[in-house]
Amino acid sequence: MKAMATAPFLWGGERLELLAQRAVWDPQRRVLLLADLHLGKAESFQAQGIPLPSDGDGSTLNALLALADAWEPEQVVVLGDLIHSRLGLTGELRAKLAALPELLGCPLRLIGGNHERGSWIAGLAQEPSQPLGPWWLSHEPEPRAGRLNLCGHLHPVALLGGQGDRLRLSCFSYCPRSERLALPAFGALTGGMPLPRHERQWLLADGAVLAA
């Protein structure tokens, strides 16, 4: 494996950069893409009587702001599940979301995900799946002929090692059969799911992208 801070992904004569910080950079359109922040997850669990420390949102939002500062995007697009549920949409979280575009220095857009259903966020409409240049942006996988599907929802992880000592690493996962690139979950409080072995993966560890 070769470790890099970013890894190029070439498709149809276009280039994306896979970032070690669990996001994708489109250099031609200057768009930062990420998915599955699941903000308010701890509060959602607490509302159901399940204790979970309320310390995940801060690190997730700080990581997003650091990315925007480094790449200076013209827009940030979240491919669904910005929040975990309406139960976690506290007044404090709503205030943070309202301040995000100014802090990011660019517009924030949201492709609606399954965890946003039934929720309303002031100033941030849930947009449908849609094209962006040669890409098809969606939350759940939605293959489109002639386009590369960039999606979230799957929370891809890679399993390394044997049964007794297995390591789980977040990863980008590309399915050549459906022309789909699944982004890793960006949020601090998220799990993951191994994807089929025929998919090509880029593992994320220690601030690097490892091309498998």
XYZ file of N, CA and C in Angstrom:
636
model
N 0.835 -1.201 0.000
C 0.000 0.000 0.000
C 0.870 1.252 0.000
N 0.395 2.282 -0.687
C 1.093 3.555 -0.718
C 0.285 4.589 0.061
N 0.882 5.214 1.070
C 0.191 6.182 1.914
C 0.383 7.593 1.377
N -0.718 8.339 1.278
C -0.691 9.710 0.773
C -1.672 10.549 1.578
N -1.449 11.862 1.624
C -2.407 12.751 2.289
C -3.683 12.860 1.477
N -3.563 12.757 0.150
C -4.720 12.705 -0.746
C -4.419 11.648 -1.799
N -5.467 11.158 -2.446
C -5.281 10.180 -3.515
C -6.136 10.595 -4.705
N -5.586 10.597 -5.909
C -6.371 10.970 -7.082
C -7.333 9.861 -7.468
N -8.504 10.265 -7.919
C -9.476 9.324 -8.466
C -9.855 9.851 -9.845
N -9.515 9.102 -10.886
C -9.730 9.529 -12.260
C -10.918 8.779 -12.845
N -11.807 9.531 -13.484
C -13.003 8.914 -14.076
C -13.459 9.768 -15.255
N -13.562 9.154 -16.426
C -14.084 9.855 -17.597
C -13.330 11.126 -17.946
N -12.023 11.110 -17.744
C -11.236 12.301 -18.036
C -11.312 13.376 -16.968
N -12.028 13.114 -15.882
C -12.159 14.053 -14.770
C -11.359 13.524 -13.575
N -11.049 14.420 -12.668
C -10.240 14.061 -11.499
C -10.909 14.523 -10.214
N -10.919 13.634 -9.252
C -11.305 13.959 -7.890
C -10.116 13.677 -6.982
N -10.090 14.348 -5.833
C -9.085 14.056 -4.817
C -9.789 13.433 -3.604
N -9.362 12.240 -3.235
C -9.870 11.578 -2.039
C -9.021 12.044 -0.858
N -9.653 12.664 0.101
C -8.928 13.291 1.207
C -8.891 12.374 2.431
N -7.758 12.387 3.115
C -7.618 11.576 4.321
C -8.613 11.986 5.404
N -9.144 13.205 5.301
C -10.115 13.706 6.284
C -11.548 13.273 5.951
N -11.715 12.212 5.138
C -13.020 11.601 4.864
C -13.908 12.480 3.994
N -13.343 13.127 3.032
C -14.105 13.978 2.126
C -13.509 13.878 0.728
N -14.240 14.416 -0.241
C -13.803 14.426 -1.636
C -13.706 15.868 -2.104
N -12.648 16.166 -2.840
C -12.442 17.504 -3.402
C -12.560 17.406 -4.917
N -13.448 18.237 -5.485
C -13.587 18.374 -6.938
C -12.840 19.639 -7.335
N -11.614 19.522 -7.877
C -10.806 20.717 -8.139
C -11.337 21.589 -9.263
N -12.005 20.994 -10.248
C -12.503 21.784 -11.364
C -13.643 22.693 -10.933
N -14.517 22.179 -10.085
C -15.685 22.947 -9.636
C -15.480 23.552 -8.261
N -14.364 23.257 -7.634
C -14.013 23.757 -6.298
C -15.138 23.469 -5.295
N -15.529 22.205 -5.292
C -16.597 21.743 -4.403
C -16.024 20.705 -3.441
N -16.350 20.848 -2.172
C -15.983 19.887 -1.139
C -17.206 19.028 -0.856
N -17.058 17.711 -0.956
C -18.174 16.787 -0.758
C -17.888 15.872 0.421
N -18.886 15.667 1.266
C -18.759 14.761 2.402
C -20.137 14.218 2.734
N -20.182 13.232 3.601
C -21.454 12.567 3.882
C -21.489 12.058 5.310
N -22.706 11.909 5.811
C -22.947 11.198 7.069
C -22.211 11.791 8.267
N -22.549 13.043 8.593
C -22.009 13.664 9.794
C -22.745 13.176 11.039
N -24.047 12.934 10.906
C -24.888 12.455 12.009
C -24.777 13.357 13.238
N -24.858 14.649 13.021
C -24.826 15.593 14.136
C -26.054 15.396 15.024
N -25.858 15.566 16.304
C -26.956 15.384 17.256
C -27.245 13.927 17.589
N -26.345 13.029 17.240
C -26.583 11.607 17.508
C -26.648 11.332 19.010
N -25.728 11.907 19.763
C -25.732 11.670 21.206
C -27.039 12.135 21.830
N -27.506 13.326 21.412
C -28.748 13.867 21.963
C -29.952 13.024 21.545
N -29.905 12.456 20.326
C -30.981 11.574 19.874
C -31.061 10.336 20.759
N -29.908 9.771 21.099
C -29.881 8.596 21.968
C -30.323 8.964 23.382
N -29.871 10.120 23.859
C -30.246 10.553 25.200
C -31.753 10.740 25.325
N -32.392 11.234 24.255
C -33.839 11.440 24.271
C -34.592 10.118 24.385
N -33.904 9.020 24.036
C -34.519 7.697 24.142
C -34.033 6.937 25.376
N -33.348 7.680 26.282
C -32.905 7.080 27.525
C -31.614 6.301 27.441
N -30.868 6.473 26.328
C -29.600 5.762 26.157
C -28.459 6.744 26.403
N -27.662 6.558 27.439
C -26.587 7.513 27.729
C -25.477 7.449 26.692
N -25.132 8.607 26.165
C -24.037 8.720 25.203
C -23.425 10.097 25.388
N -22.129 10.207 25.586
C -21.504 11.510 25.845
C -21.736 12.498 24.700
N -22.023 13.745 25.041
C -22.289 14.788 24.045
C -20.989 15.471 23.622
N -20.084 14.705 23.031
C -18.812 15.304 22.668
C -18.413 15.043 21.208
N -19.332 14.474 20.427
C -18.992 14.139 19.049
C -19.142 15.285 18.071
N -20.153 16.129 18.263
C -20.429 17.188 17.293
C -19.284 18.188 17.182
N -18.674 18.527 18.303
C -17.602 19.521 18.278
C -16.445 19.091 17.401
N -15.990 17.854 17.559
C -14.864 17.382 16.756
C -15.250 17.257 15.290
N -16.491 16.853 15.017
C -16.945 16.728 13.630
C -17.001 18.093 12.955
N -17.576 19.078 13.623
C -17.685 20.421 13.035
C -16.323 21.083 12.910
N -15.462 20.886 13.885
C -14.120 21.463 13.796
C -13.349 20.873 12.616
N -13.530 19.566 12.373
C -12.870 18.934 11.229
C -13.391 19.506 9.916
N -14.682 19.765 9.850
C -15.265 20.363 8.644
C -14.732 21.778 8.419
N -14.666 22.566 9.462
C -14.163 23.938 9.325
C -12.689 23.945 8.928
N -11.915 23.007 9.454
C -10.499 22.919 9.080
C -10.351 22.570 7.606
N -11.205 21.692 7.097
C -11.165 21.338 5.684
C -11.493 22.542 4.801
N -12.534 23.262 5.183
C -12.921 24.434 4.401
C -11.817 25.486 4.415
N -11.156 25.644 5.533
C -10.056 26.603 5.620
C -8.889 26.187 4.728
N -8.643 24.886 4.644
C -7.510 24.388 3.853
C -7.772 24.437 2.354
N -9.008 24.134 1.936
C -9.291 23.992 0.510
C -10.028 25.189 -0.094
N -10.621 26.034 0.740
C -11.335 27.231 0.274
C -12.334 26.914 -0.840
N -13.318 26.060 -0.558
C -14.282 25.661 -1.587
C -15.250 26.790 -1.932
N -15.832 26.683 -3.112
C -16.897 27.605 -3.507
C -18.236 27.144 -2.958
N -18.335 25.859 -2.624
C -19.507 25.350 -1.925
C -19.156 24.023 -1.265
N -19.869 23.727 -0.195
C -19.745 22.451 0.498
C -21.066 21.714 0.317
N -20.983 20.469 -0.149
C -22.190 19.666 -0.362
C -22.132 18.444 0.548
N -23.149 18.287 1.379
C -23.271 17.115 2.254
C -24.202 16.120 1.569
N -23.701 14.915 1.360
C -24.481 13.882 0.675
C -25.345 13.105 1.675
N -26.152 13.833 2.393
C -27.127 13.225 3.279
C -26.645 12.921 4.679
N -27.614 12.824 5.589
C -27.398 12.530 7.008
C -26.453 13.528 7.671
N -26.725 14.778 7.433
C -26.053 15.844 8.176
C -26.385 15.711 9.657
N -27.643 15.379 9.950
C -28.083 15.177 11.329
C -28.460 13.710 11.525
N -28.586 13.318 12.777
C -28.958 11.929 13.059
C -30.464 11.747 13.127
N -31.167 12.699 13.713
C -32.629 12.645 13.759
C -33.151 13.978 14.270
N -34.436 14.187 14.114
C -35.029 15.432 14.608
C -34.965 15.507 16.133
N -34.857 14.362 16.821
C -34.748 14.377 18.282
C -33.467 15.059 18.738
N -32.431 15.004 17.892
C -31.159 15.616 18.253
C -31.021 17.056 17.805
N -32.057 17.589 17.153
C -31.994 18.972 16.680
C -32.316 19.929 17.829
N -31.400 20.064 18.733
C -31.566 20.977 19.858
C -31.412 22.423 19.380
N -31.784 23.355 20.224
C -31.594 24.758 19.887
C -30.135 25.090 19.642
N -29.253 24.459 20.423
C -27.818 24.696 20.257
C -27.332 24.203 18.891
N -27.786 23.011 18.480
C -27.367 22.485 17.179
C -27.941 23.320 16.050
N -29.187 23.751 16.177
C -29.778 24.610 15.134
C -28.974 25.902 14.988
N -28.531 26.464 16.088
C -27.739 27.692 16.027
C -26.397 27.435 15.333
N -25.780 26.299 15.611
C -24.508 25.968 14.965
C -24.696 25.777 13.464
N -25.777 25.118 13.072
C -26.035 24.900 11.645
C -26.320 26.220 10.935
N -27.021 27.122 11.601
C -27.318 28.425 10.996
C -26.039 29.227 10.777
N -25.048 29.034 11.643
C -23.798 29.794 11.541
C -22.796 29.157 10.578
N -23.041 27.929 10.158
C -22.057 27.187 9.374
C -21.651 27.876 8.054
N -22.589 28.339 7.230
C -22.160 28.943 5.962
C -21.183 30.106 6.143
N -21.433 30.953 7.114
C -20.521 32.077 7.355
C -19.164 31.570 7.832
N -19.164 30.576 8.702
C -17.907 30.030 9.202
C -17.132 29.302 8.112
N -17.868 28.638 7.213
C -17.226 27.929 6.113
C -16.701 28.887 5.053
N -17.338 30.052 4.957
C -16.951 31.022 3.938
C -17.530 30.716 2.575
N -18.590 29.884 2.539
C -19.213 29.512 1.265
C -20.583 28.913 1.546
N -21.412 28.746 0.512
C -22.716 28.104 0.720
C -22.582 26.651 1.168
N -23.533 26.228 1.987
C -23.639 24.843 2.437
C -24.912 24.267 1.828
N -24.790 23.101 1.160
C -25.942 22.456 0.537
C -26.101 21.050 1.095
N -27.334 20.573 1.094
C -27.638 19.273 1.669
C -28.483 18.448 0.706
N -27.932 17.316 0.266
C -28.740 16.305 -0.424
C -29.433 15.499 0.674
N -30.750 15.522 0.689
C -31.483 14.908 1.794
C -31.180 13.424 1.954
N -30.973 13.004 3.207
C -30.718 11.597 3.509
C -31.854 11.001 4.318
N -31.779 9.711 4.590
C -32.851 9.054 5.333
C -32.962 9.569 6.758
N -31.882 10.052 7.355
C -31.955 10.544 8.729
C -32.524 11.962 8.811
N -32.630 12.657 7.686
C -33.252 13.994 7.688
C -34.766 13.942 7.550
N -35.312 12.807 7.203
C -36.749 12.719 6.953
C -37.538 13.175 8.172
N -38.505 14.036 7.932
C -39.332 14.558 9.010
C -38.709 15.704 9.762
N -37.552 16.181 9.322
C -36.865 17.282 9.994
C -36.872 18.528 9.128
N -36.763 19.658 9.779
C -36.683 20.948 9.084
C -35.549 21.753 9.699
N -34.653 22.235 8.837
C -33.523 23.037 9.287
C -33.608 24.396 8.605
N -33.741 25.447 9.380
C -33.911 26.790 8.823
C -32.752 27.141 7.905
N -33.085 27.613 6.700
C -32.068 28.072 5.761
C -31.303 26.987 5.049
N -31.668 25.728 5.272
C -30.947 24.625 4.643
C -31.968 23.626 4.099
N -32.344 23.812 2.854
C -33.333 22.941 2.224
C -32.730 21.570 1.936
N -33.555 20.543 2.037
C -33.126 19.200 1.647
C -33.327 19.055 0.138
N -32.241 18.992 -0.587
C -32.306 18.909 -2.040
C -32.388 17.456 -2.492
N -32.997 17.217 -3.666
C -33.036 15.846 -4.190
C -31.705 15.459 -4.813
N -31.555 14.177 -5.115
C -30.380 13.711 -5.860
C -30.295 14.489 -7.170
N -29.065 14.752 -7.624
C -28.911 15.637 -8.780
C -27.526 15.506 -9.387
N -27.383 15.976 -10.649
C -26.060 15.941 -11.278
C -25.206 17.123 -10.855
N -23.906 16.911 -10.906
C -22.921 17.983 -10.752
C -21.807 17.653 -11.737
N -21.788 18.338 -12.875
C -20.854 17.974 -13.925
C -21.081 16.522 -14.320
N -20.030 15.680 -14.303
C -20.193 14.270 -14.665
C -20.650 13.377 -13.508
N -20.832 13.967 -12.345
C -21.177 13.184 -11.155
C -22.689 13.132 -10.957
N -23.160 12.092 -10.303
C -24.536 12.035 -9.818
C -24.472 11.988 -8.304
N -24.986 13.047 -7.661
C -24.920 13.174 -6.208
C -26.173 12.597 -5.572
N -26.003 11.717 -4.615
C -27.147 11.125 -3.918
C -26.719 10.734 -2.515
N -27.692 10.429 -1.690
C -27.348 9.887 -0.367
C -27.186 8.383 -0.474
N -28.261 7.669 -0.765
C -28.161 6.240 -0.992
C -27.636 5.995 -2.408
N -27.047 4.844 -2.657
C -26.533 4.565 -4.002
C -27.636 4.678 -5.060
N -27.355 5.420 -6.126
C -28.292 5.594 -7.236
C -27.504 5.610 -8.542
N -27.127 4.451 -9.053
C -26.361 4.424 -10.298
C -27.093 5.145 -11.426
N -26.338 5.900 -12.218
C -26.881 6.632 -13.366
C -25.978 6.389 -14.568
N -26.565 5.962 -15.657
C -25.789 5.671 -16.859
C -25.025 6.913 -17.302
N -23.746 6.740 -17.563
C -22.924 7.834 -18.060
C -22.421 8.783 -16.994
N -22.701 8.494 -15.728
C -22.234 9.352 -14.637
C -21.620 8.497 -13.534
N -20.741 9.106 -12.768
C -20.204 8.468 -11.569
C -21.088 8.873 -10.391
N -21.630 7.887 -9.709
C -22.478 8.146 -8.550
C -21.625 8.354 -7.303
N -21.656 9.562 -6.744
C -21.019 9.859 -5.468
C -22.100 9.794 -4.401
N -21.916 8.960 -3.398
C -22.976 8.781 -2.407
C -22.395 8.569 -1.022
N -23.260 8.622 -0.036
C -22.934 8.307 1.340
C -23.689 7.061 1.745
N -24.268 7.081 2.936
C -25.202 6.076 3.442
C -24.555 4.748 3.836
N -23.556 4.277 3.080
C -23.020 2.942 3.301
C -21.989 2.862 4.423
N -21.379 4.005 4.783
C -20.356 4.022 5.838
C -19.304 2.929 5.597
N -18.659 2.896 4.460
C -17.760 1.777 4.156
C -16.554 1.702 5.086
N -16.225 0.479 5.480
C -15.019 0.213 6.259
C -14.322 -1.003 5.665
N -13.018 -1.083 5.888
C -12.235 -2.244 5.485
C -11.808 -3.003 6.730
N -11.818 -4.319 6.659
C -11.411 -5.177 7.766
C -10.032 -5.740 7.470
N -9.101 -5.485 8.372
C -7.732 -5.969 8.216
C -7.383 -6.904 9.354
N -6.573 -7.923 9.062
C -6.139 -8.849 10.096
C -7.041 -10.059 10.198
N -6.737 -10.912 11.172
C -7.482 -12.143 11.372
C -8.619 -11.981 12.363
N -9.301 -13.081 12.639
C -10.459 -13.049 13.526
C -10.100 -12.565 14.926
N -8.938 -12.951 15.421
C -8.581 -12.601 16.786
C -8.051 -11.195 16.951
N -7.604 -10.590 15.863
C -6.994 -9.256 15.957
C -7.351 -8.476 14.698
N -8.606 -8.078 14.585
C -9.111 -7.451 13.373
C -9.214 -5.948 13.549
N -8.756 -5.218 12.545
C -8.779 -3.760 12.551
C -9.800 -3.263 11.541
N -10.603 -2.303 11.956
C -11.606 -1.699 11.063
C -11.149 -0.288 10.715
N -11.033 -0.011 9.429
C -10.631 1.309 8.967
C -11.682 1.873 8.024
N -12.040 3.127 8.222
C -12.920 3.786 7.258
C -12.231 3.836 5.907
N -13.030 3.841 4.849
C -12.431 3.847 3.516
C -13.383 4.462 2.494
N -12.833 4.842 1.359
C -13.611 5.105 0.156
C -13.740 3.774 -0.570
N -14.884 3.526 -1.196
C -15.079 2.251 -1.866
C -15.730 2.480 -3.234
N -15.046 2.020 -4.274
C -15.507 2.218 -5.649
C -15.990 0.892 -6.234
N -17.233 0.887 -6.717
C -17.812 -0.287 -7.358
C -17.756 -0.094 -8.876
N -16.900 -0.819 -9.592
C -16.818 -0.642 -11.038
C -18.045 -1.155 -11.777
N -18.808 -2.050 -11.164
C -19.995 -2.593 -11.824
C -21.104 -1.555 -11.935
N -21.251 -0.732 -10.899
C -22.313 0.278 -10.897
C -21.785 1.699 -11.035
N -20.461 1.861 -11.178
C -19.834 3.188 -11.268
C -20.278 4.057 -10.087
N -20.000 3.541 -8.882
C -20.406 4.216 -7.649
C -19.210 4.356 -6.717
N -19.005 5.586 -6.233
C -17.959 5.841 -5.240
C -18.643 6.206 -3.932
N -18.514 5.338 -2.945
C -19.117 5.574 -1.629
C -18.120 6.291 -0.738
N -18.565 7.393 -0.127
C -17.709 8.163 0.769
C -17.771 7.588 2.177
N -16.688 7.658 2.925
C -16.731 7.230 4.328
C -17.584 8.190 5.145
N -18.103 7.708 6.252
C -18.860 8.579 7.151
C -17.922 9.624 7.737
N -18.363 10.885 7.704
C -17.528 11.983 8.196
C -17.646 12.172 9.708
N -18.776 11.788 10.275
C -19.039 12.055 11.681
C -18.174 11.248 12.629
N -17.945 11.824 13.811
C -17.126 11.159 14.823
C -17.856 9.986 15.462
N -19.179 10.049 15.542
C -19.959 9.004 16.218
C -20.701 8.149 15.201
N -19.977 7.482 14.325
C -20.604 6.642 13.302
C -19.908 5.295 13.245
N -20.673 4.286 12.885
C -20.105 2.965 12.680
C -19.759 2.773 11.209
N -19.619 1.511 10.787
C -19.280 1.244 9.407
C -19.674 -0.150 8.986
N -19.627 -0.370 7.650
C -20.049 -1.648 7.096
C -19.065 -2.090 6.010
N -18.548 -3.308 6.105
C -17.688 -3.821 5.032
C -18.491 -3.978 3.742
N -17.872 -3.658 2.607
C -18.517 -3.774 1.314
C -17.902 -4.938 0.538
N -18.538 -5.353 -0.568
C -18.041 -6.534 -1.311
C -16.580 -6.415 -1.718
N -15.917 -7.560 -1.804
C -14.480 -7.587 -2.055
C -14.111 -7.158 -3.465
N -15.071 -7.190 -4.401
C -14.715 -6.777 -5.766
C -14.539 -5.262 -5.875
N -14.917 -4.528 -4.845
C -14.799 -3.072 -4.893
C -13.364 -2.644 -4.585
N -12.953 -1.565 -5.234
C -11.627 -1.007 -4.981
C -11.719 -0.052 -3.792
N -10.744 -0.118 -2.899
C -10.830 0.658 -1.670
C -9.578 1.504 -1.444
N -9.805 2.632 -0.765
C -8.738 3.509 -0.286
C -8.927 3.630 1.211
N -8.001 3.118 1.980
C -8.144 3.070 3.436
C -7.654 4.377 4.058
N -8.240 4.740 5.198
C -7.901 5.976 5.886
C -7.316 5.644 7.250
N -6.067 6.087 7.474
C -5.418 5.816 8.754
C -4.298 6.814 8.995
N -4.251 7.345 10.210
C -3.152 8.241 10.624
C -2.971 9.407 9.665
N -4.075 10.009 9.242
C -4.000 11.190 8.382
C -3.525 10.905 6.978
N -3.687 9.664 6.526
C -3.224 9.298 5.183
C -4.278 8.471 4.473
N -4.219 8.505 3.145
C -5.051 7.649 2.293
C -4.145 6.532 1.776
N -4.554 5.299 2.017
C -3.746 4.154 1.581
C -4.469 3.450 0.445
N -3.909 3.533 -0.739
C -4.503 2.872 -1.901
C -4.261 1.385 -1.801
N -5.333 0.609 -1.634
C -5.194 -0.844 -1.474
C -4.968 -1.519 -2.817
